[in-house]
Amino acid sequence: MRPLISTTDLAAALAGPAGDRPVVLDVRWRLAGPPGADSYREGHVPGAVFTDLDRVLAGEPGEGGRHPLPDPADLQRDLRAAGVRASAPVVAYDDADGSVAARAWWLLRWAGHDEVAVLDGGYAAWTSGGHPVSTEPARPEPGDITVRPGGMPVLDADEAAALARDGLLLDARATPRYTGETEPVDPRAGHIPGAVNAPFSAHTADDGHWRAPEELAARFADLGLRPGEPVAAYCGSGVTASSVVLALELAGHPGAGLYAGSWSHWSRDPERPAATGTLPG
């Protein structure tokens, strides 16, 4: 399954035989609110199951960062409750820049479920395309997915530091946070020494659709990525960096790593250095 699915293709799949329909996850989330669950109640893709970023797609915040990976047993329980089946594809959507949907895509891939995609353009594309919406909460039959971690590479802090020296480590945050000009959330400002700034917002257009593979490939080449070079991404808490991994896959660089703890994990340790300014350091 390709990492992206169009609204037209999703509508066709949902109109197909019941046994072949994808499981759709509504993962709308906003740091400053309103809650995604409120948006879900106001309208969603018919049959979509609301899936909370903080409760399902991440573990409890703490030493591992603000959005650490969830416990596999908890993730399996929650995905089964959402109706995720080993034999059925999954489609995730949000209503912003695609980054939270990319987190769901990445997490399911990490959990061993390969048939997963992000809805290109998200909920806005679905509604602007004239597709139906529902206010009825989904009541899925329990799924049977077995979570098997390891389907996508995960880096710890030491591995991220090494890759920043020996490969290409991309920092997905906005430039003012990368440079250390501001840090509104985490303990310290700056970036991992050697990391290159690659704001995730550049991977989608103003209408929320993902940029073409050739555009993404050119962007990563401009950032210094060479064919076959090891590459990974991090951000503030491991969410928006997932969209960098997806963009890399679209651009022809599959299997990029993710520093799941990201800056929220790195910056908690006063022994780890922080670079500032526009250069990698």
Coordinates of C-alpha atoms in Angstrom, one line a residue:
M1 CA 0.0 0.0 0.0
R2 CA 1.3 3.4 -0.9
P3 CA 1.8 5.9 2.0
L4 CA -0.8 8.3 0.6
I5 CA -4.4 7.7 -0.5
S6 CA -6.6 10.2 -2.3
T7 CA -10.1 11.0 -1.2
T8 CA -11.5 9.5 -4.3
D9 CA -9.7 6.2 -3.7
L10 CA -10.8 6.2 -0.1
A11 CA -14.4 6.8 -1.0
A12 CA -14.3 4.0 -3.5
A13 CA -12.8 1.6 -1.0
L14 CA -15.4 2.5 1.6
A15 CA -18.1 1.8 -0.9
G16 CA -16.7 -1.7 -1.6
P17 CA -17.5 -5.0 -0.1
A18 CA -17.6 -4.8 3.8
G19 CA -14.8 -7.3 4.2
D20 CA -12.4 -5.2 2.0
R21 CA -13.1 -1.8 3.5
P22 CA -10.2 -0.1 5.3
V23 CA -10.3 0.9 8.9
V24 CA -10.3 4.7 9.1
L25 CA -8.7 6.5 12.0
D26 CA -9.6 10.1 12.8
V27 CA -6.5 11.5 14.6
R28 CA -7.3 15.2 14.6
W29 CA -5.3 16.9 17.4
R30 CA -4.2 20.5 18.2
L31 CA -1.7 21.5 20.8
A32 CA -3.8 24.6 21.8
G33 CA -7.2 23.0 21.2
P34 CA -10.1 22.6 20.6
P35 CA -10.0 18.9 21.3
G36 CA -10.0 16.7 18.2
A37 CA -12.8 14.7 19.8
D38 CA -15.0 17.8 19.5
S39 CA -14.3 18.1 15.8
Y40 CA -15.0 14.4 15.4
R41 CA -18.5 14.8 17.0
E42 CA -19.2 17.7 14.6
G43 CA -18.5 15.5 11.6
H44 CA -16.1 12.9 10.3
V45 CA -15.5 10.4 7.5
P46 CA -18.3 7.8 7.9
G47 CA -17.2 4.9 9.9
A48 CA -14.0 6.6 11.1
V49 CA -12.9 5.9 14.7
F50 CA -11.6 8.7 16.7
T51 CA -8.1 7.9 17.9
D52 CA -6.4 10.2 20.4
L53 CA -2.8 11.2 20.0
D54 CA -2.1 11.5 23.7
R55 CA -4.0 8.5 24.8
V56 CA -3.4 6.0 22.0
L57 CA -0.6 7.1 19.7
A58 CA 1.8 7.9 22.6
G59 CA 2.7 6.8 26.0
E60 CA 2.6 8.8 29.2
P61 CA 4.9 11.8 29.1
G62 CA 8.0 11.7 31.3
E63 CA 11.6 10.7 31.1
G64 CA 11.1 9.4 27.5
G65 CA 9.8 12.7 26.3
R66 CA 6.4 14.4 25.7
H67 CA 5.1 11.8 23.3
P68 CA 7.1 8.6 23.9
L69 CA 6.2 5.4 22.1
P70 CA 3.2 3.6 23.7
D71 CA 3.6 0.3 25.5
P72 CA 3.1 -2.4 22.8
A73 CA 0.4 -4.1 24.9
D74 CA -1.5 -0.9 25.4
L75 CA -1.2 0.0 21.7
Q76 CA -2.5 -3.5 20.7
R77 CA -5.5 -3.1 23.1
D78 CA -6.4 0.3 21.8
L79 CA -5.9 -0.6 18.1
R80 CA -8.1 -3.7 18.5
A81 CA -10.7 -1.5 20.2
A82 CA -10.6 0.7 17.1
G83 CA -11.3 -2.3 14.9
V84 CA -7.8 -2.6 13.4
R85 CA -7.4 -6.0 11.8
A86 CA -4.3 -7.8 10.5
S87 CA -6.0 -8.4 7.2
A88 CA -7.4 -4.9 6.6
P89 CA -5.7 -1.7 5.5
V90 CA -5.8 1.4 7.7
V91 CA -6.2 5.0 6.6
A92 CA -5.5 7.9 9.0
Y93 CA -6.4 11.5 8.6
D94 CA -6.1 14.8 10.5
D95 CA -7.3 18.3 9.6
A96 CA -4.0 20.2 9.7
D97 CA -0.7 19.5 8.0
G98 CA -0.8 15.7 7.9
S99 CA 1.8 15.3 10.7
V100 CA -0.5 13.6 13.3
A101 CA -1.8 11.3 10.6
A102 CA 1.8 10.6 9.7
R103 CA 2.4 9.7 13.3
A104 CA -0.4 7.1 13.1
W105 CA 1.1 5.8 9.8
W106 CA 4.5 5.5 11.3
L107 CA 3.3 3.9 14.5
L108 CA 1.3 1.3 12.7
R109 CA 4.3 0.5 10.5
W110 CA 6.5 0.3 13.6
A111 CA 3.9 -2.1 15.0
G112 CA 4.2 -4.4 12.0
H113 CA 1.1 -3.4 10.0
D114 CA 2.3 -2.6 6.5
E115 CA -1.1 -1.8 4.9
V116 CA -1.5 1.8 6.1
A117 CA -1.8 5.2 4.4
V118 CA -2.4 8.8 5.2
L119 CA -5.4 10.6 3.5
D120 CA -3.8 13.1 1.2
G121 CA -5.2 16.5 2.1
G122 CA -6.9 15.3 5.2
Y123 CA -10.4 16.0 6.3
A124 CA -10.4 19.3 4.4
A125 CA -9.9 17.5 1.1
W126 CA -12.6 15.0 2.0
T127 CA -15.2 17.7 2.6
S128 CA -14.1 20.0 -0.2
G129 CA -14.4 16.9 -2.5
G130 CA -18.1 16.6 -1.7
H131 CA -17.8 13.3 0.1
P132 CA -20.3 12.4 2.8
V133 CA -19.7 13.1 6.5
S134 CA -21.3 11.6 9.6
T135 CA -21.9 12.7 13.1
E136 CA -22.6 9.1 14.3
P137 CA -19.9 7.7 16.5
A138 CA -18.3 4.5 15.0
R139 CA -18.9 1.2 16.8
P140 CA -16.3 -1.1 15.2
E141 CA -16.1 -4.8 15.7
P142 CA -13.0 -5.6 17.8
G143 CA -9.9 -6.1 15.7
D144 CA -7.3 -8.8 15.9
I145 CA -4.0 -6.9 15.2
T146 CA -1.0 -8.2 17.0
V147 CA 1.6 -5.5 17.7
R148 CA 5.1 -6.6 16.8
P149 CA 7.4 -3.6 17.4
G150 CA 10.4 -3.2 15.1
G151 CA 8.8 -2.6 11.7
M152 CA 10.4 0.9 11.5
P153 CA 13.8 1.9 12.8
V154 CA 13.9 3.8 16.1
L155 CA 17.0 5.7 17.4
D156 CA 17.9 6.5 20.9
A157 CA 19.8 9.6 21.9
D158 CA 23.3 8.1 21.4
E159 CA 22.4 6.8 18.0
A160 CA 20.9 10.2 17.0
A161 CA 24.1 11.9 18.1
A162 CA 26.2 9.5 16.0
L163 CA 24.0 9.8 12.9
A164 CA 24.3 13.6 13.1
R165 CA 28.1 13.1 12.7
D166 CA 28.1 10.1 10.3
G167 CA 24.9 10.5 8.3
L168 CA 22.1 13.0 8.0
L169 CA 19.9 13.9 11.0
L170 CA 17.0 16.2 10.1
D171 CA 15.4 18.5 12.7
A172 CA 11.8 18.9 11.7
R173 CA 11.0 21.9 14.0
A174 CA 10.4 25.4 12.9
T175 CA 13.6 27.4 12.4
P176 CA 13.4 29.6 15.5
R177 CA 13.3 26.5 17.7
Y178 CA 16.2 24.9 15.8
T179 CA 18.3 28.0 16.1
G180 CA 17.5 28.4 19.8
E181 CA 15.8 31.8 19.3
T182 CA 12.8 30.4 21.2
E183 CA 11.8 27.3 23.0
P184 CA 8.2 27.4 24.2
V185 CA 7.8 23.8 25.5
D186 CA 11.0 21.9 26.3
P187 CA 13.7 22.5 29.0
R188 CA 16.4 24.0 26.8
A189 CA 16.7 25.7 23.5
G190 CA 18.8 24.7 20.5
H191 CA 19.3 21.5 18.5
I192 CA 21.4 18.3 18.4
P193 CA 24.9 19.2 17.3
G194 CA 25.3 18.3 13.6
A195 CA 21.5 18.1 12.9
V196 CA 20.2 19.9 9.8
N197 CA 17.0 22.0 10.0
A198 CA 14.2 20.6 7.8
P199 CA 10.9 22.1 8.9
F200 CA 8.2 19.6 8.4
S201 CA 5.8 22.3 7.1
A202 CA 7.6 22.4 3.8
H203 CA 6.4 18.9 2.9
T204 CA 2.8 19.9 2.3
A205 CA 1.3 22.6 0.2
D206 CA -1.0 25.4 1.5
D207 CA -4.1 23.2 0.7
G208 CA -2.7 20.4 2.9
H209 CA -1.9 18.0 0.1
W210 CA 1.6 16.4 0.1
R211 CA 4.1 17.7 -2.4
A212 CA 5.0 15.6 -5.4
P213 CA 7.7 13.0 -4.9
E214 CA 10.1 14.8 -7.2
E215 CA 9.6 18.0 -5.2
L216 CA 10.4 16.2 -2.0
A217 CA 13.4 14.5 -3.5
A218 CA 14.8 17.8 -4.6
R219 CA 14.2 19.3 -1.2
F220 CA 16.1 16.5 0.6
A221 CA 18.9 16.7 -2.0
D222 CA 19.2 20.4 -1.2
L223 CA 19.4 19.5 2.5
G224 CA 22.4 17.4 1.7
L225 CA 21.0 13.9 1.5
R226 CA 23.0 11.6 -0.8
P227 CA 21.8 8.4 -2.3
G228 CA 22.2 5.5 0.2
E229 CA 23.2 7.8 3.1
P230 CA 21.7 6.8 6.4
V231 CA 19.1 9.4 7.5
A232 CA 16.8 10.0 10.4
A233 CA 14.6 12.7 11.8
Y234 CA 13.6 14.2 15.1
C235 CA 11.4 17.1 16.2
G236 CA 10.0 18.3 19.5
S237 CA 8.4 15.1 20.7
G238 CA 8.5 12.6 17.9
V239 CA 5.2 13.6 16.1
T240 CA 6.0 16.0 13.3
A241 CA 9.3 14.1 12.6
S242 CA 7.1 11.2 11.6
S243 CA 6.0 13.3 8.6
V244 CA 9.6 13.7 7.6
V245 CA 10.0 9.9 7.6
L246 CA 6.9 9.7 5.4
A247 CA 8.1 12.5 3.1
L248 CA 11.4 10.7 2.8
E249 CA 9.6 7.5 1.8
L250 CA 7.6 9.4 -0.8
A251 CA 10.9 10.9 -2.1
G252 CA 12.4 7.4 -2.6
H253 CA 14.3 7.1 0.7
P254 CA 12.3 4.4 2.6
G255 CA 13.3 3.2 6.0
A256 CA 14.5 6.4 7.6
G257 CA 15.0 6.3 11.3
L258 CA 13.1 8.2 14.0
Y259 CA 14.5 9.5 17.2
A260 CA 11.2 9.0 19.0
G261 CA 12.1 10.9 22.2
S262 CA 13.3 13.8 20.1
W263 CA 14.2 17.2 21.6
S264 CA 11.8 16.7 24.6
H265 CA 14.0 13.7 25.6
W266 CA 17.4 15.1 24.6
S267 CA 16.9 18.5 26.3
R268 CA 16.1 16.8 29.7
D269 CA 19.6 15.6 30.0
P270 CA 21.9 18.5 31.0
E271 CA 25.0 16.4 30.0
R272 CA 23.9 16.4 26.3
P273 CA 25.1 19.4 24.3
A274 CA 22.9 21.8 22.5
A275 CA 23.9 23.8 19.5
T276 CA 22.4 27.1 18.6
G277 CA 22.3 29.3 15.5
T278 CA 21.6 28.4 11.8
L279 CA 24.5 26.1 11.3
P280 CA 24.4 22.4 12.3
G281 CA 27.3 22.9 14.8

